Short mmCIF file of C-alpha atoms in Angstrom, two decimals:
data_model
loop_
_atom_site.label_atom_id
_atom_site.label_comp_id
_atom_site.label_asym_id
_atom_site.label_seq_id
_atom_site.Cartn_x
_atom_site.Cartn_y
_atom_site.Cartn_z
CA MET A 1 0.00 0.00 0.00
CA ILE A 2 1.27 3.47 -0.94
CA LYS A 3 1.35 5.87 1.94
CA SER A 4 0.44 9.60 1.33
CA VAL A 5 3.17 12.15 1.94
CA ASN A 6 1.26 15.33 1.01
CA GLY A 7 -2.22 16.64 0.52
CA ARG A 8 -2.65 14.94 -2.81
CA GLY A 9 -1.57 11.68 -1.31
CA SER A 10 -4.87 11.19 0.43
CA ALA A 11 -6.75 11.02 -2.86
CA VAL A 12 -4.24 8.55 -4.27
CA HIS A 13 -4.55 6.44 -1.17
CA LEU A 14 -8.33 6.27 -1.54
CA LEU A 15 -8.00 5.17 -5.17
CA GLN A 16 -5.61 2.43 -4.22
CA GLU A 17 -7.99 1.12 -1.56
CA ILE A 18 -10.76 0.79 -4.14
CA LYS A 19 -8.48 -1.18 -6.45
CA ILE A 20 -7.26 -3.41 -3.64
CA ASN A 21 -10.78 -4.37 -2.71
CA GLY A 22 -11.18 -5.97 -6.15
CA GLN A 23 -8.17 -8.30 -5.79
CA LYS A 24 -7.97 -11.71 -4.07
CA VAL A 25 -6.11 -15.03 -4.10
CA GLU A 26 -8.28 -18.15 -4.52
CA MET A 27 -7.19 -21.47 -2.95
CA ASP A 28 -8.83 -24.68 -1.74
CA ASP A 29 -9.86 -24.96 1.87
CA GLY A 30 -7.81 -28.12 2.29
CA LYS A 31 -6.18 -30.90 0.29
CA TRP A 32 -5.14 -34.43 1.14
CA GLY A 33 -3.35 -37.34 -0.46
CA TYR A 34 -1.66 -40.66 0.30
CA VAL A 35 2.06 -41.12 0.58
CA GLY A 36 3.50 -41.76 -2.87
CA SER A 37 0.53 -40.23 -4.68
CA LYS A 38 0.16 -36.92 -6.56
CA VAL A 39 -1.75 -33.85 -5.39
CA ASP A 40 -2.39 -30.38 -6.84
CA LEU A 41 -2.38 -27.21 -4.72
CA ARG A 42 -4.51 -24.65 -6.52
CA CYS A 43 -3.67 -20.93 -6.45
CA ARG A 44 -5.33 -18.32 -8.70
CA PHE A 45 -5.14 -14.52 -8.61
CA ILE A 46 -8.35 -12.56 -9.19
CA ASN A 47 -7.19 -9.23 -10.57
CA SER A 48 -8.93 -5.89 -10.35
CA SER A 49 -10.18 -3.67 -13.12
CA PRO A 50 -8.04 -2.01 -14.28
CA PRO A 51 -5.61 -4.86 -13.46
CA VAL A 52 -2.56 -4.43 -11.34
CA LYS A 53 0.86 -5.72 -12.37
CA ILE A 54 2.03 -9.03 -10.86
CA SER A 55 5.67 -8.72 -9.93
CA GLN A 56 6.25 -12.20 -8.44
CA VAL A 57 4.51 -15.32 -7.04
CA THR A 58 6.05 -17.21 -4.14
CA TRP A 59 4.99 -20.61 -2.70
CA GLN A 60 6.05 -21.10 0.92
CA LYS A 61 5.73 -23.84 3.52
CA LEU A 62 4.89 -22.83 7.08
CA VAL A 63 6.90 -24.92 9.53
CA ASN A 64 6.67 -24.12 13.25
CA GLY A 65 5.82 -20.50 12.47
CA THR A 66 8.66 -20.11 9.97
CA LYS A 67 8.21 -19.71 6.21
CA GLN A 68 10.31 -21.87 3.87
CA ASN A 69 10.39 -21.18 0.14
CA VAL A 70 9.13 -23.97 -2.09
CA ALA A 71 8.84 -22.43 -5.58
CA ILE A 72 9.09 -18.91 -7.13
CA ALA A 73 7.76 -17.57 -10.45
CA ASN A 74 9.14 -14.21 -11.65
CA PRO A 75 8.35 -12.54 -14.99
CA SER A 76 11.99 -11.56 -15.49
CA LEU A 77 13.91 -14.33 -13.72
CA GLY A 78 11.64 -17.26 -14.61
CA VAL A 79 10.77 -20.23 -12.37
CA SER A 80 12.83 -21.46 -9.44
CA VAL A 81 12.12 -24.52 -7.17
CA ALA A 82 13.89 -25.10 -3.83
CA PRO A 83 16.24 -28.13 -3.75
CA PRO A 84 14.12 -30.33 -1.39
CA TYR A 85 11.23 -30.10 -3.91
CA ARG A 86 13.05 -29.73 -7.21
CA ASP A 87 12.29 -33.25 -8.43
CA ARG A 88 8.75 -33.34 -7.13
CA VAL A 89 7.17 -29.88 -7.53
CA ILE A 90 6.28 -28.12 -10.77
CA PHE A 91 3.98 -25.29 -11.82
CA LYS A 92 1.04 -27.03 -13.45
CA ASN A 93 0.17 -24.16 -15.83
CA GLY A 94 2.60 -24.15 -18.73
CA ALA A 95 2.07 -20.41 -19.27
CA VAL A 96 3.99 -19.74 -16.07
CA ARG A 97 7.14 -21.28 -17.58
CA ARG A 98 7.16 -19.10 -20.73
CA ARG A 99 9.51 -16.19 -21.40
CA THR A 100 6.64 -13.74 -20.93
CA PRO A 101 4.72 -15.66 -18.31
CA ASN A 102 1.09 -15.38 -17.35
CA LEU A 103 1.06 -15.59 -13.54
CA GLU A 104 -2.65 -15.45 -12.78
CA ASP A 105 -2.80 -19.28 -12.28
CA THR A 106 0.16 -20.61 -10.34
CA THR A 107 -1.14 -24.02 -9.21
CA ILE A 108 1.67 -26.41 -8.24
CA SER A 109 1.68 -30.22 -8.41
CA PHE A 110 3.28 -32.46 -5.79
CA SER A 111 4.33 -35.91 -7.00
CA SER A 112 5.62 -38.79 -4.86
CA LEU A 113 3.98 -37.25 -1.85
CA ARG A 114 5.87 -37.72 1.39
CA LEU A 115 4.70 -37.75 4.94
CA THR A 116 6.92 -34.68 5.63
CA ASP A 117 5.00 -32.76 2.98
CA GLU A 118 2.08 -32.39 5.36
CA ALA A 119 1.96 -28.70 6.33
CA THR A 120 0.29 -25.34 5.67
CA TYR A 121 1.27 -23.81 2.33
CA ILE A 122 1.15 -20.09 1.45
CA CYS A 123 0.63 -18.71 -2.04
CA GLU A 124 1.78 -15.03 -2.05
CA TYR A 125 1.31 -12.57 -4.92
CA THR A 126 3.46 -9.45 -5.12
CA THR A 127 1.74 -6.74 -7.18
CA PHE A 128 2.43 -3.17 -8.15
CA PRO A 129 1.27 -0.82 -6.90
CA ALA A 130 -1.24 -2.81 -4.73
CA GLY A 131 1.38 -4.67 -2.71
CA ASN A 132 1.21 -8.32 -1.50
CA ARG A 133 -1.82 -10.60 -1.53
CA GLU A 134 -1.75 -14.17 -0.13
CA ASN A 135 -3.85 -17.14 0.94
CA THR A 136 -3.18 -20.52 2.58
CA VAL A 137 -4.11 -24.19 2.17
CA ASN A 138 -3.62 -27.13 4.56
CA LEU A 139 -2.15 -30.30 3.01
CA THR A 140 -2.84 -33.54 4.89
CA VAL A 141 -0.86 -36.64 4.04
CA PHE A 142 -2.38 -40.06 4.76
CA VAL A 143 -0.46 -43.31 5.09
CA ARG A 144 -2.10 -46.63 4.33
CA PRO A 145 -1.19 -49.11 7.04
CA ARG A 146 0.49 -52.40 6.34
CA THR A 147 -1.61 -55.29 7.59
CA GLN A 148 0.21 -58.29 8.94
CA MET A 149 -1.25 -61.38 10.56
CA SER A 150 0.54 -64.34 12.07
CA LEU A 151 0.36 -66.99 14.74
CA SER A 152 1.38 -65.59 18.08
CA THR A 153 3.92 -68.35 18.70
CA PRO A 154 5.53 -70.83 16.31
CA THR A 155 4.08 -73.77 18.25
CA LEU A 156 0.62 -73.87 19.81
CA VAL A 157 0.17 -76.82 22.15
CA ALA A 158 -3.03 -77.96 23.84
CA ARG A 159 -2.34 -78.44 27.52
CA SER A 160 -4.44 -80.00 30.24
CA SER A 161 -4.20 -76.78 32.28
CA ASN A 162 -6.75 -75.05 29.97
CA LEU A 163 -4.90 -71.74 30.19
CA LYS A 164 -5.87 -68.99 27.78
CA THR A 165 -3.11 -67.83 25.49
CA PRO A 166 -2.75 -65.53 22.45
CA VAL A 167 -2.99 -67.75 19.38
CA ALA A 168 -2.97 -65.14 16.58
CA THR A 169 -1.78 -61.56 16.20
CA CYS A 170 -3.02 -58.95 13.73
CA ILE A 171 -1.02 -55.74 13.18
CA SER A 172 -1.99 -52.57 11.34
CA ALA A 173 1.42 -50.90 11.11
CA ASN A 174 2.49 -47.33 10.30
CA GLY A 175 -0.90 -45.98 9.40
CA LYS A 176 -2.01 -42.39 9.51
CA PRO A 177 -4.58 -42.06 10.88
CA PRO A 178 -4.56 -45.38 12.78
CA GLY A 179 -6.63 -48.26 11.42
CA THR A 180 -9.26 -50.27 13.31
CA ILE A 181 -9.14 -54.05 13.73
CA ARG A 182 -11.90 -56.59 14.25
CA TRP A 183 -11.94 -60.40 14.14
CA GLU A 184 -14.08 -62.98 12.38
CA ALA A 185 -13.92 -66.48 13.86
CA ARG A 186 -16.15 -69.47 14.58
CA VAL A 187 -14.35 -70.36 17.80
CA PRO A 188 -15.09 -68.14 20.79
CA GLY A 189 -12.22 -66.11 22.16
CA GLU A 190 -11.13 -62.81 23.66
CA VAL A 191 -9.55 -59.83 21.90
CA THR A 192 -6.98 -57.38 23.26
CA THR A 193 -5.99 -54.33 21.20
CA ARG A 194 -3.16 -51.82 21.73
CA GLU A 195 -2.18 -48.67 19.81
CA PHE A 196 1.33 -47.17 19.46
CA ARG A 197 2.42 -43.79 18.05
CA ASN A 198 5.57 -43.90 15.96
CA SER A 199 8.24 -41.21 15.77
CA ASP A 200 7.24 -40.21 12.23
CA GLY A 201 3.66 -39.47 13.29
CA THR A 202 2.17 -42.76 12.11
CA PHE A 203 0.36 -45.29 14.29
CA THR A 204 0.65 -49.04 14.80
CA VAL A 205 -2.30 -51.05 16.10
CA GLN A 206 -1.80 -54.59 17.43
CA SER A 207 -4.66 -56.97 18.24
CA ASP A 208 -4.34 -60.44 19.79
CA TYR A 209 -6.88 -63.25 19.68
CA ILE A 210 -6.87 -65.24 22.92
CA LEU A 211 -8.36 -68.67 23.57
CA VAL A 212 -7.62 -72.06 25.11
CA PRO A 213 -5.70 -74.18 22.57
CA SER A 214 -7.40 -77.53 22.18
CA LYS A 215 -8.02 -80.34 19.77
CA GLU A 216 -11.37 -78.78 18.82
CA THR A 217 -9.72 -75.50 17.75
CA HIS A 218 -7.22 -77.24 15.48
CA ARG A 219 -7.53 -76.14 11.83
CA GLU A 220 -9.95 -73.35 12.68
CA THR A 221 -9.61 -70.16 10.62
CA LEU A 222 -9.20 -66.71 12.15
CA THR A 223 -9.72 -63.64 9.96
CA CYS A 224 -8.44 -60.18 10.78
CA VAL A 225 -10.39 -57.28 9.21
CA THR A 226 -8.62 -53.91 9.19
CA SER A 227 -10.57 -50.78 8.28
CA TYR A 228 -8.77 -47.62 7.20
CA ASN A 229 -10.80 -44.59 6.10
CA GLU A 230 -13.23 -46.26 3.65
CA GLU A 231 -10.86 -49.09 2.74
CA VAL A 232 -10.98 -52.62 4.17
CA PHE A 233 -8.10 -55.11 4.33
CA THR A 234 -8.44 -58.76 5.34
CA ASP A 235 -5.96 -61.46 6.24
CA SER A 236 -6.44 -64.97 7.64
CA VAL A 237 -4.52 -67.73 9.39
CA THR A 238 -5.38 -71.33 10.15
CA LEU A 239 -4.66 -72.52 13.65
CA ASP A 240 -2.21 -75.38 13.97
CA ILE A 241 -2.77 -76.78 17.45
CA GLN A 242 -0.59 -79.66 18.54
CA TYR A 243 -2.10 -82.16 20.95
CA GLU A 244 -1.51 -85.59 22.43
CA PRO A 245 -3.04 -88.65 20.74
CA ASP A 246 -6.72 -89.37 21.29
CA VAL A 247 -6.71 -93.20 21.28
CA THR A 248 -9.40 -95.86 20.76
CA VAL A 249 -9.12 -99.66 20.32
CA ASN A 250 -11.39 -101.33 17.75
CA GLY A 251 -11.93 -104.91 16.61
CA TYR A 252 -13.46 -106.66 19.60
CA ASP A 253 -17.18 -107.23 18.98
CA GLY A 254 -17.99 -109.25 22.11
CA ASN A 255 -18.29 -112.47 20.11
CA TRP A 256 -14.83 -114.01 20.28
CA TYR A 257 -15.57 -117.71 20.69
CA LEU A 258 -13.36 -120.77 20.73
CA ASN A 259 -11.87 -121.76 17.37
CA ARG A 260 -12.96 -118.50 15.70
CA GLU A 261 -10.57 -117.43 12.94
CA ASN A 262 -9.16 -114.09 11.82
CA VAL A 263 -9.53 -111.86 14.85
CA GLN A 264 -7.49 -108.72 15.46
CA LEU A 265 -7.37 -105.47 17.42
CA SER A 266 -6.75 -102.08 15.83
CA CYS A 267 -5.41 -99.01 17.63
CA GLN A 268 -6.73 -95.73 16.19
CA ALA A 269 -5.27 -92.40 17.27
CA ASP A 270 -6.09 -88.80 16.37
CA ALA A 271 -2.97 -86.74 17.01
CA ASN A 272 -1.07 -83.65 15.85
CA PRO A 273 1.67 -84.30 14.97
CA ALA A 274 1.02 -87.85 13.86
CA VAL A 275 1.74 -90.81 16.14
CA SER A 276 5.30 -91.98 15.84
CA LEU A 277 5.08 -95.10 18.00
CA TYR A 278 2.41 -97.70 18.88
CA GLN A 279 2.93 -100.20 21.69
CA TRP A 280 0.73 -103.14 22.75
CA ARG A 281 0.65 -104.75 26.17
CA LEU A 282 -1.53 -107.14 28.15
CA ILE A 283 -2.34 -106.24 31.74
CA ASN A 284 -1.16 -108.85 34.21
CA GLY A 285 0.30 -110.95 31.45
CA SER A 286 2.22 -111.03 28.20
CA ILE A 287 1.06 -110.84 24.62
CA PRO A 288 0.18 -114.38 23.35
CA SER A 289 2.82 -116.04 21.21
CA ASN A 290 0.46 -116.36 18.23
CA ALA A 291 -0.08 -112.60 18.14
CA GLU A 292 1.69 -110.49 15.52
CA ILE A 293 2.12 -106.71 15.90
CA ARG A 294 1.96 -104.69 12.70
CA ASP A 295 2.31 -101.05 13.68
CA ASN A 296 -1.11 -100.17 15.15
CA VAL A 297 -2.74 -103.60 14.51
CA LEU A 298 -2.50 -106.68 16.76
CA ILE A 299 -3.25 -109.81 14.69
CA PHE A 300 -4.02 -113.17 16.34
CA LYS A 301 -3.04 -116.07 14.12
CA GLY A 302 -4.84 -119.39 14.17
CA PRO A 303 -8.06 -120.28 15.99
CA VAL A 304 -9.13 -118.42 19.11
CA THR A 305 -8.21 -120.05 22.39
CA SER A 306 -8.95 -119.17 26.00
CA ASP A 307 -5.38 -117.83 26.32
CA LEU A 308 -6.40 -114.71 24.38
CA GLN A 309 -8.61 -113.53 27.20
CA GLY A 310 -7.51 -110.41 29.08
CA THR A 311 -7.26 -106.60 28.96
CA TYR A 312 -5.22 -105.25 26.05
CA VAL A 313 -3.74 -101.74 26.15
CA CYS A 314 -2.48 -99.66 23.24
CA ASP A 315 -0.02 -96.80 23.94
CA ALA A 316 0.24 -94.14 21.21
CA THR A 317 3.09 -91.63 21.33
CA ASN A 318 3.84 -88.42 19.43
CA SER A 319 6.15 -85.49 20.12
CA ILE A 320 3.64 -83.95 22.53
CA GLY A 321 3.01 -86.97 24.74
CA THR A 322 1.64 -90.49 25.15
CA ARG A 323 -1.98 -91.51 25.57
CA SER A 324 -3.51 -94.98 26.01
CA ALA A 325 -6.71 -96.91 25.41
CA SER A 326 -7.74 -100.42 26.48
CA VAL A 327 -10.26 -103.15 25.72
CA GLU A 328 -11.22 -106.20 27.78
CA VAL A 329 -11.45 -109.36 25.70
CA SER A 330 -13.60 -112.27 26.87
CA ILE A 331 -13.60 -115.69 25.19
CA ILE A 332 -16.88 -117.63 25.02
CA GLU A 333 -17.48 -121.25 24.04
CA LYS A 334 -20.12 -120.82 21.36
CA PRO A 335 -20.83 -117.96 19.00
CA LEU A 336 -23.62 -115.58 19.86
CA PRO A 337 -26.59 -115.44 17.47
CA GLN A 338 -25.96 -112.69 15.02
CA ILE A 339 -28.63 -110.56 13.43
CA ALA A 340 -27.82 -109.36 9.99
CA THR A 341 -27.63 -105.66 9.66
CA ALA A 342 -30.37 -105.54 7.06
CA ASP A 343 -32.62 -107.77 9.18
CA PHE A 344 -31.91 -105.63 12.22
CA ILE A 345 -32.87 -102.51 10.31
CA SER A 346 -36.02 -104.24 9.07
CA VAL A 347 -36.99 -105.22 12.62
CA ILE A 348 -36.46 -101.67 13.82
CA ALA A 349 -38.54 -100.36 10.92
CA LEU A 350 -41.36 -102.82 11.68
CA LEU A 351 -41.34 -101.87 15.35
CA LEU A 352 -41.54 -98.21 14.46
CA ALA A 353 -44.36 -98.85 11.99
CA ALA A 354 -46.24 -100.92 14.58
CA GLY A 355 -45.85 -98.14 17.12
CA VAL A 356 -47.17 -95.57 14.67
CA LEU A 357 -50.10 -97.82 13.72
CA MET A 358 -50.94 -98.47 17.37
CA GLY A 359 -50.89 -94.75 18.04
CA ILE A 360 -53.24 -94.10 15.13
CA THR A 361 -55.57 -96.90 16.26
CA ILE A 362 -55.76 -95.58 19.81
CA THR A 363 -56.45 -92.10 18.51
CA VAL A 364 -59.29 -93.36 16.28
CA LEU A 365 -60.81 -95.37 19.14
CA VAL A 366 -60.72 -92.39 21.46
CA LEU A 367 -62.38 -90.22 18.82
CA LYS A 368 -65.09 -92.85 18.24
CA ILE A 369 -65.81 -93.17 21.97
CA ARG A 370 -66.12 -89.42 22.27
CA SER A 371 -68.38 -89.36 19.21
CA ARG A 372 -70.65 -92.06 20.70
CA LYS A 373 -70.85 -90.17 23.96
CA ASP A 374 -71.85 -87.04 22.09
CA ASN A 375 -74.46 -88.95 20.05
CA SER A 376 -75.88 -90.65 23.16
CA SER A 377 -76.23 -87.30 24.88
CA ASN A 378 -77.87 -85.81 21.81
CA ASN A 379 -80.15 -88.84 21.10
CA SER A 380 -81.73 -89.19 24.58
CA PRO A 381 -85.20 -90.87 24.84
CA SER A 382 -86.93 -87.56 25.42
CA ARG A 383 -85.40 -86.16 22.23
CA LYS A 384 -86.23 -89.25 20.22
CA LEU A 385 -89.87 -89.16 21.28
CA SER A 386 -90.16 -85.51 20.54
CA GLN A 387 -89.06 -86.02 16.94
CA PRO A 388 -91.88 -86.64 14.44
CA ILE A 389 -92.28 -90.12 12.94
CA ARG A 390 -91.40 -90.20 9.29
CA LYS A 391 -94.12 -91.71 7.12
CA LYS A 392 -93.31 -93.90 4.17
CA PRO A 393 -95.88 -93.71 1.38
CA GLY A 394 -94.58 -96.88 -0.23
CA ASP A 395 -95.37 -98.95 2.87
CA ASP A 396 -99.12 -98.43 2.56
CA ILE A 397 -100.31 -101.10 0.13
CA GLN A 398 -104.07 -100.95 0.66
CA HIS A 399 -104.49 -97.21 0.89
CA SER A 400 -102.27 -95.44 -1.60
CA GLY A 401 -101.40 -91.83 -0.86
CA GLN A 402 -102.21 -92.06 2.88
CA PHE A 403 -99.78 -92.27 5.80
CA TYR A 404 -100.04 -94.72 8.70
CA GLU A 405 -97.95 -95.72 11.64
CA GLU A 406 -95.24 -98.29 11.06
CA LEU A 407 -95.44 -101.85 12.34
CA PRO A 408 -94.37 -102.39 15.96
CA ASN A 409 -91.17 -104.05 16.99
CA THR A 410 -91.44 -107.82 17.49
CA ALA A 411 -89.67 -107.58 20.82
CA ASP A 412 -92.33 -105.18 22.06
CA TYR A 413 -95.05 -107.64 21.05
CA VAL A 414 -93.37 -110.43 22.99
CA SER A 415 -93.10 -108.15 25.97
CA TYR A 416 -96.82 -107.51 25.62
CA ARG A 417 -97.56 -111.25 25.82
CA LEU A 418 -95.38 -111.64 28.85
CA ALA A 419 -96.95 -108.64 30.52
CA CYS A 420 -100.39 -110.22 30.03
CA ASN A 421 -99.20 -113.50 31.58
CA LYS A 422 -99.98 -115.44 28.44
CA ASP A 423 -98.66 -118.96 28.32
CA ASP A 424 -96.13 -119.27 25.64
CA TYR A 425 -97.07 -122.55 23.98
CA PRO A 426 -98.02 -123.39 20.43
CA GLU A 427 -101.69 -123.12 19.68
CA PRO A 428 -103.43 -126.01 17.87
CA TYR A 429 -104.51 -123.87 14.98
CA SER A 430 -104.95 -120.27 14.38
CA PRO A 431 -105.80 -118.57 11.18
CA PRO A 432 -102.80 -116.65 9.81
CA LEU A 433 -102.59 -113.15 11.13
CA SER A 434 -101.46 -110.14 9.32
CA PHE A 435 -100.40 -106.94 10.95
CA LEU A 436 -102.05 -104.23 9.04
CA PRO A 437 -102.14 -100.52 9.62
CA GLN A 438 -104.90 -99.18 11.80
CA HIS A 439 -108.13 -98.05 10.24
CA PRO A 440 -107.59 -94.67 8.65
CA TYR A 441 -110.75 -93.35 10.26
CA HIS A 442 -110.57 -92.44 13.91
CA SER A 443 -112.89 -94.27 16.26
CA SER A 444 -115.11 -92.25 18.50
CA GLN A 445 -114.33 -94.58 21.40
CA THR A 446 -111.10 -96.10 22.47
CA ILE A 447 -111.21 -99.38 24.32
CA PRO A 448 -108.01 -100.05 26.23
CA ALA A 449 -106.62 -103.54 26.18
CA THR A 450 -106.32 -105.02 29.64
CA CYS A 451 -104.98 -108.25 30.95
CA SER A 452 -107.72 -110.34 32.69
CA SER A 453 -108.24 -114.11 32.66
CA SER A 454 -111.88 -114.10 33.77
CA THR A 455 -113.42 -111.16 31.90
CA ASN A 456 -111.43 -111.26 28.66
CA THR A 457 -113.79 -111.60 25.69
CA LEU A 458 -111.19 -113.39 23.57
CA SER A 459 -111.04 -117.18 23.47
CA LYS A 460 -107.90 -119.01 24.26
CA ASN A 461 -107.18 -120.17 20.73
CA THR A 462 -108.40 -117.14 18.83
CA PHE A 463 -107.49 -113.53 18.73
CA ALA A 464 -110.18 -111.24 17.38
CA PRO A 465 -110.07 -107.77 18.72
CA PRO A 466 -113.11 -105.67 18.17
CA SER A 467 -113.15 -103.78 14.94
CA HIS A 468 -112.28 -100.11 14.94
CA THR A 469 -110.53 -100.39 18.31
CA THR A 470 -107.01 -99.57 19.32
CA ALA A 471 -104.99 -101.77 21.67
CA VAL A 472 -102.91 -99.76 24.09
CA PHE A 473 -100.10 -101.57 25.86
CA LYS A 474 -99.51 -100.72 29.47
CA TYR A 475 -96.13 -101.44 30.95
CA PRO A 476 -96.18 -104.05 33.74
CA SER A 477 -96.02 -102.75 37.24
CA LEU A 478 -92.71 -103.69 38.84
CA PRO A 479 -91.36 -102.68 42.24
CA GLY A 480 -89.25 -99.57 42.00
CA LEU A 481 -90.25 -98.86 38.40
CA SER A 482 -93.02 -96.53 37.40
CA SER A 483 -95.37 -97.51 34.58
CA PRO A 484 -94.67 -96.28 32.03
CA PRO A 485 -91.08 -95.04 32.55
CA PRO A 486 -90.73 -91.27 32.79
CA GLY A 487 -90.82 -89.59 29.41
CA VAL A 488 -92.20 -92.67 27.55
CA GLY A 489 -95.80 -92.71 26.38
CA ALA A 490 -98.09 -95.75 26.18
CA TYR A 491 -97.44 -97.92 23.16
CA THR A 492 -100.34 -98.40 20.75
CA PHE A 493 -100.40 -101.72 18.89
CA PRO A 494 -101.75 -102.00 15.37
CA LYS A 495 -104.91 -103.85 14.57
CA GLU A 496 -104.85 -107.50 13.67
CA GLN A 497 -106.94 -108.80 10.82
CA TYR A 498 -107.51 -112.19 9.49
CA VAL A 499 -106.37 -112.86 5.99
#
């Protein structure tokens, strides 16, 4: 800014202020990039109208409050870059590098970005007669971490103490900002994570996966997932757990009988590392002379004898330890009855089918009993008597188109004879009777039928009820039973007619 030295200077000063207000330096608010990448730092001068003259442009780095030159562009002297940046910093606009440069756009490009490039950068314009104009931009440099995963120790051994120990380690090293670590695993475990700050401003994160090494965790996969900004890195290891042999003895089926041929015992062991030595021994005795040891198999030659009886032990040894398994062999005189596998399966299938069928049958019976109970409650005598009697037109032969009561039940007729104290013996001769419907016309007088041996108008060998009468049966009077039973009306018998 030009200072006034006389009276006219005040007017000049005011003019310069107006011009200055139209000038500015445009830059980004902030820029970032990864180590080894390329980044542009934009700087553009907005001139006034009329424009001022640009005398020089200087890029500077602010370090601990001190300015360090990075690059200079001068219309007369050309372009100059400081030695620490000479191979990595250029002015992006080619017009700046000409003999008569245009300095309104002085953006610089950083290549092979380094972590030490992170700082605040100043772009300063020197103009005439307006003076200096500048602006700043913050450059942030990120560092992608290096992910490394490994087993915590070269040898993981399953011990009987069941102590928890770190089995795998995941490291996110030299990252800026620090990465985050999580684990993916099928086996349950604990995670411990620590973070360290390095001297160059980067961070190292270490995470350990802790569990109890065992046979069950052998060959399980652990995956380390490292997240950095919006990037994700994964790495995996497979656990190699060493453990003592897990031993079983096979071959004895409980049916070793005298003179049986081709019997043997087999020692099976699950171990890591593999079993290096198998040993057979007989408790309280020595291995029979006809027995041959072939690694993990004990073969008995010749027919079975009672000398083979005893408890056999197999010792399996690897570099971690020795474990044993035993079997007690008993010799019987005669073979046990054997059921073929297919027959056994068939028997099991039949038993299951029979059980299912029995269950279905019981269910059906229960449902039927419940249904009968419901029907008996619904079809009580009072309800049956209250229902109307259905007439069948086809049953009336003599009077077509008219409805009559149906014939009585034979059992009721017999009960009628018994109630009247009639002797049940065959009569010498009686004209054939026919039960016919009652007369369709109602009689004006109803004569009840009674049981009397002295006043009955019927002869012993004939049955001729009066015409146009209705016989009404009365239930016999019994002690403790009312006549008729409650809810049951008197039964009316049909007329009898000679044919």
